[in-house]
Each structure stands twice: as structure tokens, then as C-alpha cells.
Short mmCIF file of C-alpha atoms and ligand atoms in Angstrom, two decimals:
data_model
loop_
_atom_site.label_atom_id
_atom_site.label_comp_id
_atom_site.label_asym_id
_atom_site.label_seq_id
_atom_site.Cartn_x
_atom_site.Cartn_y
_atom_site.Cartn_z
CA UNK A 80 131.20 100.85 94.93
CA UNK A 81 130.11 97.61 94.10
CA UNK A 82 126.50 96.32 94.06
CA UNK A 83 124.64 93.49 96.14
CA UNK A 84 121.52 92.35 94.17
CA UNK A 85 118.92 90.60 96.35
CA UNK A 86 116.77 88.48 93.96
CA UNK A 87 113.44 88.34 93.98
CA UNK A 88 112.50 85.18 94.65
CA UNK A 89 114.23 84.55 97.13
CA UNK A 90 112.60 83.23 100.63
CA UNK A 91 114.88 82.14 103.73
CA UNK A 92 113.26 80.41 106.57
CA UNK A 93 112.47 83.19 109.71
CA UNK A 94 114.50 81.93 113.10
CA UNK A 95 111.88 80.02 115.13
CA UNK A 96 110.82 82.69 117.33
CA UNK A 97 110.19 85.03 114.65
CA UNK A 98 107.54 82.99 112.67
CA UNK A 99 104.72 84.20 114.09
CA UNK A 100 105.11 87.65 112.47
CA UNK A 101 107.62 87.34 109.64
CA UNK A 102 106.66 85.47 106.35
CA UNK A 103 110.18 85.51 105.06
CA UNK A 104 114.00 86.28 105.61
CA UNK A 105 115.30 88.44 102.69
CA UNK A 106 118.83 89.30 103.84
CA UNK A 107 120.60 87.27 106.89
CA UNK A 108 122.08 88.21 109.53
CA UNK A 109 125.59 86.74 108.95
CA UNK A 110 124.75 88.56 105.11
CA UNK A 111 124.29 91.95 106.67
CA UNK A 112 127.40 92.28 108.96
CA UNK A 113 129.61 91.05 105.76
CA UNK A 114 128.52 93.53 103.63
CA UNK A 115 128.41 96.58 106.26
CA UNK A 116 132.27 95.52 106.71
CA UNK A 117 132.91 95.80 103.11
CA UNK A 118 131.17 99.24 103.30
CA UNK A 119 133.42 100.52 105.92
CA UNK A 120 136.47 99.14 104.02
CA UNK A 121 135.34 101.18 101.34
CA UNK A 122 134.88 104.50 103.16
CA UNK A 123 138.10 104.07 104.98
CA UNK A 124 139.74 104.54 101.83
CA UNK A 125 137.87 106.96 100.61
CA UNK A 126 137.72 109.16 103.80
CA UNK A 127 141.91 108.88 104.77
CA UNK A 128 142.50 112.38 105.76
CA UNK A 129 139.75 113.82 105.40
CA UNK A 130 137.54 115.73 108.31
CA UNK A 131 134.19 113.29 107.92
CA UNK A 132 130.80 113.87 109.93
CA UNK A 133 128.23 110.70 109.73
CA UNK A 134 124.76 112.58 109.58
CA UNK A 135 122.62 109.88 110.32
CA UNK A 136 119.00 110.12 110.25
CA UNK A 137 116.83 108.49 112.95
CA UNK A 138 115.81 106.22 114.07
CA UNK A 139 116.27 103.53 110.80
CA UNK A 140 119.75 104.25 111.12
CA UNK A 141 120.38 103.07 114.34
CA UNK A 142 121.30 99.85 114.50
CA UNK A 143 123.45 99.92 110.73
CA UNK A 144 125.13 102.96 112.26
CA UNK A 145 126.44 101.44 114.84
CA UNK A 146 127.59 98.76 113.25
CA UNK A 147 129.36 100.69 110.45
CA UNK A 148 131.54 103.20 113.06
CA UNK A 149 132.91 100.38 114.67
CA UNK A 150 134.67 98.98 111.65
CA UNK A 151 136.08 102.73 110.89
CA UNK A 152 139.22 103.53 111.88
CA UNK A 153 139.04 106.94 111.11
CA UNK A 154 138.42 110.41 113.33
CA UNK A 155 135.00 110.88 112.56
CA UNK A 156 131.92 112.31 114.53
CA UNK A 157 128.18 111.51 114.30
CA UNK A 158 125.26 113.77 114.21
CA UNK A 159 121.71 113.32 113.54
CA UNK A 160 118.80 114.37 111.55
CA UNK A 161 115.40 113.34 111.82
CA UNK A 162 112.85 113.78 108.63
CA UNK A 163 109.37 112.51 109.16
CA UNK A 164 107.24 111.75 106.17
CA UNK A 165 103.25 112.68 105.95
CA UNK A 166 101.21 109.90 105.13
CA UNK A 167 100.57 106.85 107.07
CA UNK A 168 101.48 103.10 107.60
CA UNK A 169 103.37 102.18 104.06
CA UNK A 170 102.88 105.37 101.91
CA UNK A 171 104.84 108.93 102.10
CA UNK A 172 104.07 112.11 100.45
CA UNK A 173 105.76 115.26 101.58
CA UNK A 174 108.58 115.64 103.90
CA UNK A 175 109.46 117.42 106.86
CA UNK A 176 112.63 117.89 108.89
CA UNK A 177 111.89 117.23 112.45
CA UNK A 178 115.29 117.67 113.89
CA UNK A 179 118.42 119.59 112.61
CA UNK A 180 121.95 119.25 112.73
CA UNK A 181 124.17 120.25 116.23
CA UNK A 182 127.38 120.05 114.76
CA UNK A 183 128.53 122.43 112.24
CA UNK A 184 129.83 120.91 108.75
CA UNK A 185 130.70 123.96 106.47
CA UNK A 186 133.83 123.02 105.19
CA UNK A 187 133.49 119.57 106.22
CA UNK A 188 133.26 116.32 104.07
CA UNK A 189 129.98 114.72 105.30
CA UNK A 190 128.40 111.57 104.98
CA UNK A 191 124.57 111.08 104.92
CA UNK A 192 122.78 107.70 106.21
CA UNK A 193 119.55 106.15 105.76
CA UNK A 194 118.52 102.61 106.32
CA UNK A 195 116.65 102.84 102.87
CA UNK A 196 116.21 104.42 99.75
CA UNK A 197 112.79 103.98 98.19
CA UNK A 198 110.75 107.15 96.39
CA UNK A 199 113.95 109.05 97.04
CA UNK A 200 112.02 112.18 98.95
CA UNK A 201 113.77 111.77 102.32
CA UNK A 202 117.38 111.70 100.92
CA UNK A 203 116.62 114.64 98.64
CA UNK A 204 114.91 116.52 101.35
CA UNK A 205 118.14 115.87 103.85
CA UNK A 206 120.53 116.56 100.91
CA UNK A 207 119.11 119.95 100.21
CA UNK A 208 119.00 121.03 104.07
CA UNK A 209 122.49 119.63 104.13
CA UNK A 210 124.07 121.42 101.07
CA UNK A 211 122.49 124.74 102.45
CA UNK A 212 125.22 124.63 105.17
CA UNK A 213 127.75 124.52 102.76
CA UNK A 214 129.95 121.14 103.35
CA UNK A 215 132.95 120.08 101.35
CA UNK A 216 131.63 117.32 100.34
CA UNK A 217 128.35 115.52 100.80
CA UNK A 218 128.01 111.97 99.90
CA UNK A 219 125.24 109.72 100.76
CA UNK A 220 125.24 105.80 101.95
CA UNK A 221 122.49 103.48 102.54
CA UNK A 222 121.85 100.18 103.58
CA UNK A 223 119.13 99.14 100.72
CA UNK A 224 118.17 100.27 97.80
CA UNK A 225 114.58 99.31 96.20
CA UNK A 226 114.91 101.30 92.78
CA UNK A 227 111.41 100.06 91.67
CA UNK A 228 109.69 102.66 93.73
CA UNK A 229 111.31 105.77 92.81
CA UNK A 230 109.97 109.10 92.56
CA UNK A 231 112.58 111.20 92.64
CA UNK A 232 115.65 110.93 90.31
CA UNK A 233 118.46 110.36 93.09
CA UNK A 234 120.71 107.71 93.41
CA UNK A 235 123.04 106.75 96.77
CA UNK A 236 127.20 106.59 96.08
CA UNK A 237 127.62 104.35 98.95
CA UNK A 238 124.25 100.75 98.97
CA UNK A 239 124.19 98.02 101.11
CA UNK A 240 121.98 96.14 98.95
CA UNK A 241 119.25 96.15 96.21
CA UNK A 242 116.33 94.72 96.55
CA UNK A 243 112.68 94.24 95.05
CA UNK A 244 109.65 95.64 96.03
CA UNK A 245 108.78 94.32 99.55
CA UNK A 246 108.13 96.59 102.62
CA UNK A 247 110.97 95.18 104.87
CA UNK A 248 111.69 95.54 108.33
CA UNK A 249 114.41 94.54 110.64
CA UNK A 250 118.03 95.54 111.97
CA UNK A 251 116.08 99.11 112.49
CA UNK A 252 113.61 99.33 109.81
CA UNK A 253 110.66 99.45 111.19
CA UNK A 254 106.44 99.03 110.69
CA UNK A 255 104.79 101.09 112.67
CA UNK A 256 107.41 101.64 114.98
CA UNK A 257 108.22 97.88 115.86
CA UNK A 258 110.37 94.98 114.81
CA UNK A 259 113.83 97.44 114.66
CA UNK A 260 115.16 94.68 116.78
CA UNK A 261 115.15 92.04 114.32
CA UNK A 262 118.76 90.56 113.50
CA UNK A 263 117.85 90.14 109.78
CA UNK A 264 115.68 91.94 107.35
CA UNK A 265 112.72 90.62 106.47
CA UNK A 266 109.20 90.46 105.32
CA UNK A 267 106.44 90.64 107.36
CA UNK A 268 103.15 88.47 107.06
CA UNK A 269 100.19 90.15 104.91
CA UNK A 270 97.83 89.82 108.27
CA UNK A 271 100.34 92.08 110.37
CA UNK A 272 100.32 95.08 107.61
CA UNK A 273 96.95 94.22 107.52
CA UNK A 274 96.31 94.87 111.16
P1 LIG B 343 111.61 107.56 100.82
O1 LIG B 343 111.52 108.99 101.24
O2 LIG B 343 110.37 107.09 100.15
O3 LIG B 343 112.85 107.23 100.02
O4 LIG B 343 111.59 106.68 102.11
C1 LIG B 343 112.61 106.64 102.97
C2 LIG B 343 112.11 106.30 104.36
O5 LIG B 343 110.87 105.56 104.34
C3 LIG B 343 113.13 105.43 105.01
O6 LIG B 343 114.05 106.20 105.75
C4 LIG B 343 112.28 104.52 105.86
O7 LIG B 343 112.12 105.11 107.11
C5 LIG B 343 110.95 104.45 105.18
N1 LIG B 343 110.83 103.21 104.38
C6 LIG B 343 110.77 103.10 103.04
N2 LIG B 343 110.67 101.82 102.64
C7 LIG B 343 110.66 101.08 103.77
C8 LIG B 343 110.58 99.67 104.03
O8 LIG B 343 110.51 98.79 103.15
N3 LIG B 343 110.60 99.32 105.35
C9 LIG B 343 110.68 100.21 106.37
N4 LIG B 343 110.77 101.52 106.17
C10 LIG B 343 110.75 101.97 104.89
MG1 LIG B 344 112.56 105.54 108.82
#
């Protein structure tokens, strides 16, 4: 699939009632439900015929997810995964699966979701509890991709968008549980993280 590069420099105005927390707008609203439309025109071709499962992991995934099904016109079902990383605030370490699959998906071509791929640890973690159960196919789609923090050599088939190294939150990204609500994704101010 194609890419969506998010340049670096740039700085959108936050909607009034936002600007008392959020320094910046990285990626609009309008921006976001184009390109999650041209990812589920994608997958509909890729996924005619085929028995998919969405494994979505919580809760980032929330709001894209919903989103992204209701563009698909395709038989699909949803399950979730949850995968919690040690460490605190900005920084992960290790990671541990905190909820497992309900729906079986040996023999079945499955889709993994994440709002965003930074060291890579969470998607490889899912991936290998995933191909333990033996799917048909396992593919994996994010929302953004910030390649400048990897750890892990892993790449998604399926991005949203790339874009630099900023700790975003918004349309379900979150800091420390809060702003998932946000419409757009965006930066916070240094005196929030701070906090
Ligand atoms: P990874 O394991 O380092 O690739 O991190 C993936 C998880 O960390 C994501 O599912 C997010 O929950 C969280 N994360 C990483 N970067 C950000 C960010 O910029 N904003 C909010 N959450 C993030
Ligand atoms: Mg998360």
C-alpha cells in the first residue's frame, strides 16, 4: 500500500477548545477519515472472499476501528487483544498480554490493529501469540508509523501514516489514559507531559 508522510515541521493550529492542552495539530481530522477510507478500499480488495477476523488491540484501537469496519463491506468479525507494556508515562520495555483472543482463527486470514507502531515490541509480541494459533494468514495494519524509534526489526503491510518523533495523542491514542477523544492527532504541550 501506499505511504502518507507527515513532515516534520509541520504545525496546524489546535481547534479553540483544545489550546489549553495541545501545542500542535499534526494530522486533521478531515486528513484522518480520508485516509482510513483509502485503507478500507484497500483491504476490501485484498480480503474479497476470504474468512477475515480484525484482532484489534485495546484500547488505542478504538476509535480507528470503528471507523475502518464501517467502510468494509465484507463478512468480517472483530476480536480483541490487550498487551500492556512495563514502564511508565512515555517509555516501554517488556511486554505482556493482558487479554487473549475469544474467537478462534486457525485457518482463518486475520488482520492485526494498533493505533501505532513505534519500538515495534507490541506488534511483535501480538504477532507471535497470534501465529501460535495457527491462522492462514496474518497481516498487520496500523494507523501511524514513527520508524525513528524502532527497536525491533518489524514493519506493518497495511500504515495510516508516517510520522516523526513526537508522542501524539488523539482519535484514541492516549497520555496517561486521557485525550482518546480528540478528533485529530496531535501534540501535547511540554507542561502536560511534564505534569
Ligand atoms: P511499541 O510497542 O513501542 O511499538 O508501542 C506501541 C504502543 O505504545 C502503542 O500501541 C501505543 O499504545 C503506545 N504508544 C507508542 N507511541 C505512542 C504515542 O506517540 N502516543 C500514544 N501512544 C503511543
Ligand atoms: Mg496503547
Amino acid at each position: 500500500m501506499n505511504v502518507c508522510v507527515i513532515d516534520e515541521k509541520r504545525r496546524l493550529k489546535p481547534p479553540v477548545r483544545w489550546r489549553k492542552d495541545v501545542d500542535f495539530v499534526l494530522i486533521r481530522q478531515q486528513e484522518i477519515a480520508k485516509r482510513v477510507k483509502e485503507i478500507a478500499a484497500t483491504l476490501e480488495k485484498d480480503y474479497q472472499d476470504k474468512e477475515l477476523v480484525i484482532v484489534a488491540l485495546l484500547s488505542g484501537t478504538v476509535v480507528f476501528l470503528a471507523d475502518l469496519v464501517r467502510h468494509l463491506e465484507l463478512p468480517l468479525r472483530l476480536d480483541f487483544m490487550a498487551a500492556s507494556s512495563y514502564g511508565c508515562g512515555t517509555v516501554s520495555k517488556g511486554v505482556k498480554i493482558t487479554k487473549e483472543l475469544k474467537l478462534e482463527i486457525q485457518g482463518k486470514d486475520v488482520l492485526l490493529l494498533d493505533d501505532i507502531l513505534d519500538t515495534g515490541r507490541t506488534l511483535k509480541a501480538t504477532i507471535e501469540r497470534l501465529e501460535g494459533l495457527n491462522p492462514k494468514s496474518l497481516k498487520t495494519c496500523v494507523l501511524l508509523d514513527k520508524p525513528a524509534r524502532r527497536v525491533v526489526d518489524i514493519s506493518a503491510d497495511y500504515i495510516g501514516f508516517m510520522i516523526p518523533d513526537y508522542f501524539v495523542v488523539g482519535y484514541g491514542l492516549d497520555y496517561a489514559e486521557k485525550y482518546r477523544n480528540l478528533p485529530f492527532i496531535g501534540v501535547l504541550k511540554k507542561e502536560i507531559y511534564e505534569k
